[in-house]
PDB file of C-alpha atoms in Angstrom:
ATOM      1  CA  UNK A1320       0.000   0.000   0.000  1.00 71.00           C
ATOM      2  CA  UNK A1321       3.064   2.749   1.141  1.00 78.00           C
ATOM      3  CA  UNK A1322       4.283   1.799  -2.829  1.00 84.00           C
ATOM      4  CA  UNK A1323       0.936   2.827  -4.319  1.00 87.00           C
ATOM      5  CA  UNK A1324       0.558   5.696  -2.163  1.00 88.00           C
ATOM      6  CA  UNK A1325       4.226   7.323  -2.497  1.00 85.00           C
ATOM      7  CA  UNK A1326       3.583   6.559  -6.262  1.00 83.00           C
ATOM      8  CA  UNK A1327       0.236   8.598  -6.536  1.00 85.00           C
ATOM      9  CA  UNK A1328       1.988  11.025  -4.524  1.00 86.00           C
ATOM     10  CA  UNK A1329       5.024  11.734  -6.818  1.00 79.00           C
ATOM     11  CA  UNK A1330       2.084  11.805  -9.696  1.00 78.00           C
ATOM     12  CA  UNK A1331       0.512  14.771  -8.324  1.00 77.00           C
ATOM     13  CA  UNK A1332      -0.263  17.407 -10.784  1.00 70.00           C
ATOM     14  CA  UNK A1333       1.979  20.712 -10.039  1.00 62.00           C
ATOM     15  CA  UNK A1334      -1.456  22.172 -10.240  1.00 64.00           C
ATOM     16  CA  UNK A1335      -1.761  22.869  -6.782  1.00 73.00           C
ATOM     17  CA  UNK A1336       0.919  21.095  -5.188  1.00 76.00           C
ATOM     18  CA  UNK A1337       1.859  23.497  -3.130  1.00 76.00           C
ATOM     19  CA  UNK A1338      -1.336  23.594  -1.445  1.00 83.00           C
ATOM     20  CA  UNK A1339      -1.473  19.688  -0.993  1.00 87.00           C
ATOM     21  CA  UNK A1340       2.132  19.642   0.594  1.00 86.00           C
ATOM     22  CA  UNK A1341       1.117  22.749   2.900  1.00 88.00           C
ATOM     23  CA  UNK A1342      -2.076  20.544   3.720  1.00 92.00           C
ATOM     24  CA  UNK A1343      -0.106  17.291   4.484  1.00 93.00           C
ATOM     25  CA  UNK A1344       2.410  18.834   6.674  1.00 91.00           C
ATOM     26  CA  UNK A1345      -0.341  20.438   8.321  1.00 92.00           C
ATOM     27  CA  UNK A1346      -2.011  17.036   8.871  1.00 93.00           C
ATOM     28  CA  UNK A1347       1.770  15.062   9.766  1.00 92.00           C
ATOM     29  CA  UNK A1348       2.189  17.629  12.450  1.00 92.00           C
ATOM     30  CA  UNK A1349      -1.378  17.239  14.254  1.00 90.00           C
ATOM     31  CA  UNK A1350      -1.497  13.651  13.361  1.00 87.00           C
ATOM     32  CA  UNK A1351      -2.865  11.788  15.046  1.00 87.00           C
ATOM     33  CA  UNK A1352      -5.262  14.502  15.771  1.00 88.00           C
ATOM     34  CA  UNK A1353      -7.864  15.713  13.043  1.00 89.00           C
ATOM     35  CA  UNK A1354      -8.041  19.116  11.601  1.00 91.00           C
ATOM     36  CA  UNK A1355     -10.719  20.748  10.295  1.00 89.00           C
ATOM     37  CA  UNK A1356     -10.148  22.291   6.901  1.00 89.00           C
ATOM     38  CA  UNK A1357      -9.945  25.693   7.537  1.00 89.00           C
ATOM     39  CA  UNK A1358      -7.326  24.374  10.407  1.00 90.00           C
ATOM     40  CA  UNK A1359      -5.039  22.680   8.016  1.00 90.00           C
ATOM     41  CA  UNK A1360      -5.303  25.111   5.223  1.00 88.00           C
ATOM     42  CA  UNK A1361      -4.109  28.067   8.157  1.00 87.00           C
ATOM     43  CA  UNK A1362      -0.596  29.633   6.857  1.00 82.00           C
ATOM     44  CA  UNK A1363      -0.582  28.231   4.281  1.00 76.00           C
ATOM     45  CA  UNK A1364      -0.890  29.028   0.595  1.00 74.00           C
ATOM     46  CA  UNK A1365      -3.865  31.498  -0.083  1.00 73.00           C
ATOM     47  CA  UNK A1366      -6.440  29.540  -1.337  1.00 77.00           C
ATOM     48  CA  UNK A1367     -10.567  29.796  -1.713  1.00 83.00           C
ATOM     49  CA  UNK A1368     -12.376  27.104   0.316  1.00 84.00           C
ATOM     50  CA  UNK A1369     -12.892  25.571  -2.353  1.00 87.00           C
ATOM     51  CA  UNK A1370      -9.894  24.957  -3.909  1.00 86.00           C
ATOM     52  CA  UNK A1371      -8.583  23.690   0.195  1.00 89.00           C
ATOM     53  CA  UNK A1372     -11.398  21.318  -0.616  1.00 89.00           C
ATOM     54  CA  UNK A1373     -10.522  20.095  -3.680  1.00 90.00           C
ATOM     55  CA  UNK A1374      -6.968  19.538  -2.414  1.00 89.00           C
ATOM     56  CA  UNK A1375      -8.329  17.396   0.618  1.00 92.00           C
ATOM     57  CA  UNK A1376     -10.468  15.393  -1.634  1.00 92.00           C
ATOM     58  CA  UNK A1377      -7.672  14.723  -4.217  1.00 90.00           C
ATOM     59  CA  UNK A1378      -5.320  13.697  -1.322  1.00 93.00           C
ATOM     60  CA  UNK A1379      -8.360  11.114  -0.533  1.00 92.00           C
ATOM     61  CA  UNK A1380      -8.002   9.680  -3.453  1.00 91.00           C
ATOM     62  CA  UNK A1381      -4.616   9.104  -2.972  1.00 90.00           C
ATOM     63  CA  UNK A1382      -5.459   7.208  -0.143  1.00 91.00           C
ATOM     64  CA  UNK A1383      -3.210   9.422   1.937  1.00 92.00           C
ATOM     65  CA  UNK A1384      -5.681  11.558   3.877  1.00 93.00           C
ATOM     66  CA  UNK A1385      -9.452  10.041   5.578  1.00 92.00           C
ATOM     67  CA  UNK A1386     -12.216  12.764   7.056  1.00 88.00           C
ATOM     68  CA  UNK A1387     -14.724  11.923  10.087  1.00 83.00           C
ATOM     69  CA  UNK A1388     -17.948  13.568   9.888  1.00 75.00           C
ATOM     70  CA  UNK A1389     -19.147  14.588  13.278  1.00 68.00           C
ATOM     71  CA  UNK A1390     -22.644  15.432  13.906  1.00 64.00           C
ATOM     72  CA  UNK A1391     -23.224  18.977  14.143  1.00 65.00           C
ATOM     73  CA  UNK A1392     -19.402  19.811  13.309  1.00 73.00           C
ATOM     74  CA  UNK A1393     -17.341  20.597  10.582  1.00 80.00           C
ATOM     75  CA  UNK A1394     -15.450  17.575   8.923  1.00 85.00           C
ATOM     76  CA  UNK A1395     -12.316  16.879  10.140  1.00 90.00           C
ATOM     77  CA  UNK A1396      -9.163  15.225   7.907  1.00 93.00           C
ATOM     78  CA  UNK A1397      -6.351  13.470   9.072  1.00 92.00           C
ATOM     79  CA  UNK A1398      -3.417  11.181   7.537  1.00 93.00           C
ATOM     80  CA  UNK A1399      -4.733   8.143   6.578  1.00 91.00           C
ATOM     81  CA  UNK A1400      -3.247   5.529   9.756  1.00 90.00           C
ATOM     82  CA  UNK A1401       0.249   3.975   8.345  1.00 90.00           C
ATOM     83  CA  UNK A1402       0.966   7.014   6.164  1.00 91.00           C
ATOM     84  CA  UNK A1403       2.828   9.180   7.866  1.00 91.00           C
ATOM     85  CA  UNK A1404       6.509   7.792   7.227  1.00 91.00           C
ATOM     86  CA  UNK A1405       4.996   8.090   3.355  1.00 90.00           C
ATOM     87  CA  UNK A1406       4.207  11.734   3.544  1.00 91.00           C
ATOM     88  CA  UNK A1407       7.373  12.580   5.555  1.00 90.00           C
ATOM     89  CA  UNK A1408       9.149  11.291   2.624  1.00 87.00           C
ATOM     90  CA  UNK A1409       7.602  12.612  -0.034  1.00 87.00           C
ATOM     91  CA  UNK A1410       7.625  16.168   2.017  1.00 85.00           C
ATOM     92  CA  UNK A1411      11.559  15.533   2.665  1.00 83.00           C
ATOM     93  CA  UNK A1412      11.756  14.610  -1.153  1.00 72.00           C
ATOM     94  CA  UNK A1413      10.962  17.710  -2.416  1.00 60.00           C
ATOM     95  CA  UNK A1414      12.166  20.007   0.223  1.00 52.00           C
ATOM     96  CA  UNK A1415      15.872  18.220   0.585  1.00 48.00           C
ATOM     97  CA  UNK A1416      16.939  18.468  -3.200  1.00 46.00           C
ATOM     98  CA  UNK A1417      15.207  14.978  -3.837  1.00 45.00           C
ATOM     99  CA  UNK A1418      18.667  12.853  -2.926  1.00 51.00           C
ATOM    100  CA  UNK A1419      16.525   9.683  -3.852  1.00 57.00           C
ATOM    101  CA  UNK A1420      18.535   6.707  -4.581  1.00 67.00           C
ATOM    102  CA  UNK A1421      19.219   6.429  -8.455  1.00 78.00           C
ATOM    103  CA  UNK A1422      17.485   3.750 -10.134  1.00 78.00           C
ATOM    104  CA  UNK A1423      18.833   1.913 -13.058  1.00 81.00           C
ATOM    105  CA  UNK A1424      17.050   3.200 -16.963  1.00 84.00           C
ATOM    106  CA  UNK A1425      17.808   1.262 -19.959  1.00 86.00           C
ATOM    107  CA  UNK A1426      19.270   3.527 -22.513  1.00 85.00           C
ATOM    108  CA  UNK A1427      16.711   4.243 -24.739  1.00 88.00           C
ATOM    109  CA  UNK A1428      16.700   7.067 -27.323  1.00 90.00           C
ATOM    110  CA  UNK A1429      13.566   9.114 -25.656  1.00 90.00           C
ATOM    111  CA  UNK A1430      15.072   9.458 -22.118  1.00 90.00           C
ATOM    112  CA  UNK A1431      18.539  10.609 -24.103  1.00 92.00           C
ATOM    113  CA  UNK A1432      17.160  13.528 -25.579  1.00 92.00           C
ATOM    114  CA  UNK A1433      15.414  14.557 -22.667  1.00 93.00           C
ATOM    115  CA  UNK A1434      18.818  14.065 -20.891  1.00 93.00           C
ATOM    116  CA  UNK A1435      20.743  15.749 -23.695  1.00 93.00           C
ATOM    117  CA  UNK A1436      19.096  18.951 -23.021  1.00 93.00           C
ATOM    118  CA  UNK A1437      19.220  19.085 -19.233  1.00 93.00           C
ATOM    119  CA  UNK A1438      23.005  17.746 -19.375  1.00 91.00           C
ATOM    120  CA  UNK A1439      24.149  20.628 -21.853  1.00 91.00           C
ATOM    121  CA  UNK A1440      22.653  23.499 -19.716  1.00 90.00           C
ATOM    122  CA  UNK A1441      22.875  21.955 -16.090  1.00 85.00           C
ATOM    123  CA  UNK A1442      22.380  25.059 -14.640  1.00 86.00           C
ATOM    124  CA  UNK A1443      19.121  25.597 -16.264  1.00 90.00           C
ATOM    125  CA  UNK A1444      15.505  24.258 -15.435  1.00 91.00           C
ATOM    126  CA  UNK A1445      13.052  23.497 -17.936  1.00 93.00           C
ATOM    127  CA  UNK A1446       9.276  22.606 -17.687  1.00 91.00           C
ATOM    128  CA  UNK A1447       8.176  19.740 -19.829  1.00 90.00           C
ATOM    129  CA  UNK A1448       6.496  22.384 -23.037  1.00 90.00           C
ATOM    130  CA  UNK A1449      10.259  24.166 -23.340  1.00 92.00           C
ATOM    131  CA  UNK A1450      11.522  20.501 -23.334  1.00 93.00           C
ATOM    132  CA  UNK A1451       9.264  19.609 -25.869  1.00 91.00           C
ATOM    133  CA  UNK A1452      10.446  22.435 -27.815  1.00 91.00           C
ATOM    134  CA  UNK A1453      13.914  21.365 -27.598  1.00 91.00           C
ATOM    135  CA  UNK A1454      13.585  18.341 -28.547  1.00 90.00           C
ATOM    136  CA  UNK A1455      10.873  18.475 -31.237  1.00 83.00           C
ATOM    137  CA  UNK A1456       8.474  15.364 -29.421  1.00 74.00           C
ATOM    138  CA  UNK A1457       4.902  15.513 -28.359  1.00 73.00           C
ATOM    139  CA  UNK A1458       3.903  16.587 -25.502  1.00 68.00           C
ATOM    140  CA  UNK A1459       3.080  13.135 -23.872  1.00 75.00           C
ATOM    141  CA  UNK A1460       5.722  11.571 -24.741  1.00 84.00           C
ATOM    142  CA  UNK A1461       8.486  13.930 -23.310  1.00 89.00           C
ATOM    143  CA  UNK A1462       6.179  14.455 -20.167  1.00 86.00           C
ATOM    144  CA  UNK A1463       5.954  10.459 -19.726  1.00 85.00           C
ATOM    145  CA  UNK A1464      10.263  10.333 -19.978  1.00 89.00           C
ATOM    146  CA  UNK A1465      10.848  13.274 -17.121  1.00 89.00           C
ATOM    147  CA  UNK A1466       8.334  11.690 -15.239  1.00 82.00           C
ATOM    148  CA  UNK A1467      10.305   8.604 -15.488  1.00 84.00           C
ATOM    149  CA  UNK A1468      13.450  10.498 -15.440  1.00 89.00           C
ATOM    150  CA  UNK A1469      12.597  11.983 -11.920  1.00 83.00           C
ATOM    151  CA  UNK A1470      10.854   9.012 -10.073  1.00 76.00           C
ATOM    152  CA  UNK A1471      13.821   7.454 -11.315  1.00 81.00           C
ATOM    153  CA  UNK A1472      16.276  10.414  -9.801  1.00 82.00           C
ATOM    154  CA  UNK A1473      17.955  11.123 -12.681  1.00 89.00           C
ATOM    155  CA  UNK A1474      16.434  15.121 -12.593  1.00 88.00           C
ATOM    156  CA  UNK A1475      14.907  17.286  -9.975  1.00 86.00           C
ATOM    157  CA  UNK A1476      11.973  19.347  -9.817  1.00 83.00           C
ATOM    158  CA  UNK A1477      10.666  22.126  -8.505  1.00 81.00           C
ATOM    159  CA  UNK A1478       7.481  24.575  -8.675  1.00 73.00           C
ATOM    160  CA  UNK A1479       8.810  27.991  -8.683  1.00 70.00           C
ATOM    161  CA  UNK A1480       7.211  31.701  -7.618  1.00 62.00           C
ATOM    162  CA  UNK A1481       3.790  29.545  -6.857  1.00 56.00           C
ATOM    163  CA  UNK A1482       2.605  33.194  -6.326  1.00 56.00           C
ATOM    164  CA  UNK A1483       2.016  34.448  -9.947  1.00 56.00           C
ATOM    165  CA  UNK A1484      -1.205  33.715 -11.944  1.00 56.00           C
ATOM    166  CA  UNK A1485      -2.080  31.178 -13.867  1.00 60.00           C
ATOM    167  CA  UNK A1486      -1.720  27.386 -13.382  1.00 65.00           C
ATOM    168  CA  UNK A1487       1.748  26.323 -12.369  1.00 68.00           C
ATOM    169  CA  UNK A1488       4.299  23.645 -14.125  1.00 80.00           C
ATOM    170  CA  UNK A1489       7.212  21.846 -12.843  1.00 83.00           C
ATOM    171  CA  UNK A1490      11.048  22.776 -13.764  1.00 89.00           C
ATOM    172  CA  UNK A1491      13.025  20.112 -14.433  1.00 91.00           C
ATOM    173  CA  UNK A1492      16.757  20.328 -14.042  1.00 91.00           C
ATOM    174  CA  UNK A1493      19.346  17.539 -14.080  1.00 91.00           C
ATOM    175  CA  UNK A1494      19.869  16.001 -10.421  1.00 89.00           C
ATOM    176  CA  UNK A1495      23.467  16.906  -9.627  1.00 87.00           C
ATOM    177  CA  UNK A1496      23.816  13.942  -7.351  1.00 85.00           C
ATOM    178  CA  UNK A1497      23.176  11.484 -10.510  1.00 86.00           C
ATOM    179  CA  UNK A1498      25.652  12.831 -13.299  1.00 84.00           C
ATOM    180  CA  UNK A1499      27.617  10.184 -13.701  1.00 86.00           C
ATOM    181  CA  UNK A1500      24.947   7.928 -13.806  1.00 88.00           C
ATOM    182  CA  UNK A1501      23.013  10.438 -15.771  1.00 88.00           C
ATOM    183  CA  UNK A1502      26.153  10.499 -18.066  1.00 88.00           C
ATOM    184  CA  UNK A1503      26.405   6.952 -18.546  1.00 88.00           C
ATOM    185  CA  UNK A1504      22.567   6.547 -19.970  1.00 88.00           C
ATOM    186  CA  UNK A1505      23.088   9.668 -22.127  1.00 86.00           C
ATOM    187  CA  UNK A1506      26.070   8.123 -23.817  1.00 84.00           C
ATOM    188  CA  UNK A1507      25.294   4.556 -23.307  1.00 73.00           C
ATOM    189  CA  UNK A1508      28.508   3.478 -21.046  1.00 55.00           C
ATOM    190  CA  UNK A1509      27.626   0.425 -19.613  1.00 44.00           C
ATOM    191  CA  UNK A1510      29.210  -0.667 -16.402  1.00 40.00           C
ATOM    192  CA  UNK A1511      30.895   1.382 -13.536  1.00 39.00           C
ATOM    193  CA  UNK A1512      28.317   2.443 -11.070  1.00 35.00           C
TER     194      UNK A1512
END
């Protein structure tokens, strides 16, 4: 079940992430203790009640978060039991450089281009429509290679100014901690590490 859920997790759209991290640490620090959601959307992101809502019931369906409906009260959330070492991870994932252990890729030519262009500008982040400019592809099948890319910890992400209008994307940027493996699947060395 922890698989599935730190799977679904890592899946989340960058639409409103930041809300749904805000609202899980929220949750890890009460837990076990529910929260109404007014309580667990407090400091964090400013959102409509709605939108806190639609986060809580998107984190439901990740199996991550359960409500309680009390008679006369407010619903209350909380983690779902056996979660939280899930969402600790997958808040220390994004918050600690995601220093994920690397996981082996064969060499195939669609996660080399997508490396290509993150290896020649390290330094640079990229969300998955600039990539697909680079690199000429559609847009599903360059978004399906970073994904695989970064559960795979080959490149980082990150959701930057989460302030500014409009609906947010992830920047993807080669991990620093995997360039030599990176290396190695870009130019097909087999062996070493």
């Amino acid at each position: 079940m922890t698989e599935r859920i730190a799977s679904a997790l890592d899946g989340l759209s960058p639409g409103g992430l930041a809300l749904k991290r805000h609202l899980l640490a929220r949750l890890l620090d009460s837990a076990p203790e529910s929260l109404t959601a007014t309580q667990a959307a407090r400091g964090g992101p400013r959102r409509t009640f709605a939108s806190v809502w639609y986060a809580l019931k998107a984190l439901q369906r990740v199996g991550v978060v359960t409500h309680e409906d009390v008679e006369n009260r407010a619903a209350h959330y909380r983690l779902t039991v056996g979660t939280e070492n899930v969402v600790r991870a997958f808040l220390a994932n994004e918050q600690n450089g995601e220093t994920r252990p690397i996981a082996p890729l064969p060499g195939l030519p669609r996660y080399q281009r997508v490396l290509k262009v993150l290896h020649d500008e390290p330094r640079q982040s990229f969300t998955v429509a600039e990539l697909c400019d680079k690199i000429r592809r559609k847009d599903v099948a360059v978004r399906r290679s970073v994904q695989d890319l970064y559960e795979a910890g080959y490149v980082t992400r990150d959701l930057p100014d989460q302030e500014t209008a409009g609906r947010p994307h992830f920047h993807y940027r080669l991990n620093p901690h995997a360039a030599e493996q990176a290396s190695a699947l870009l130019f097909g060395v087999v062996g070493g590490t």
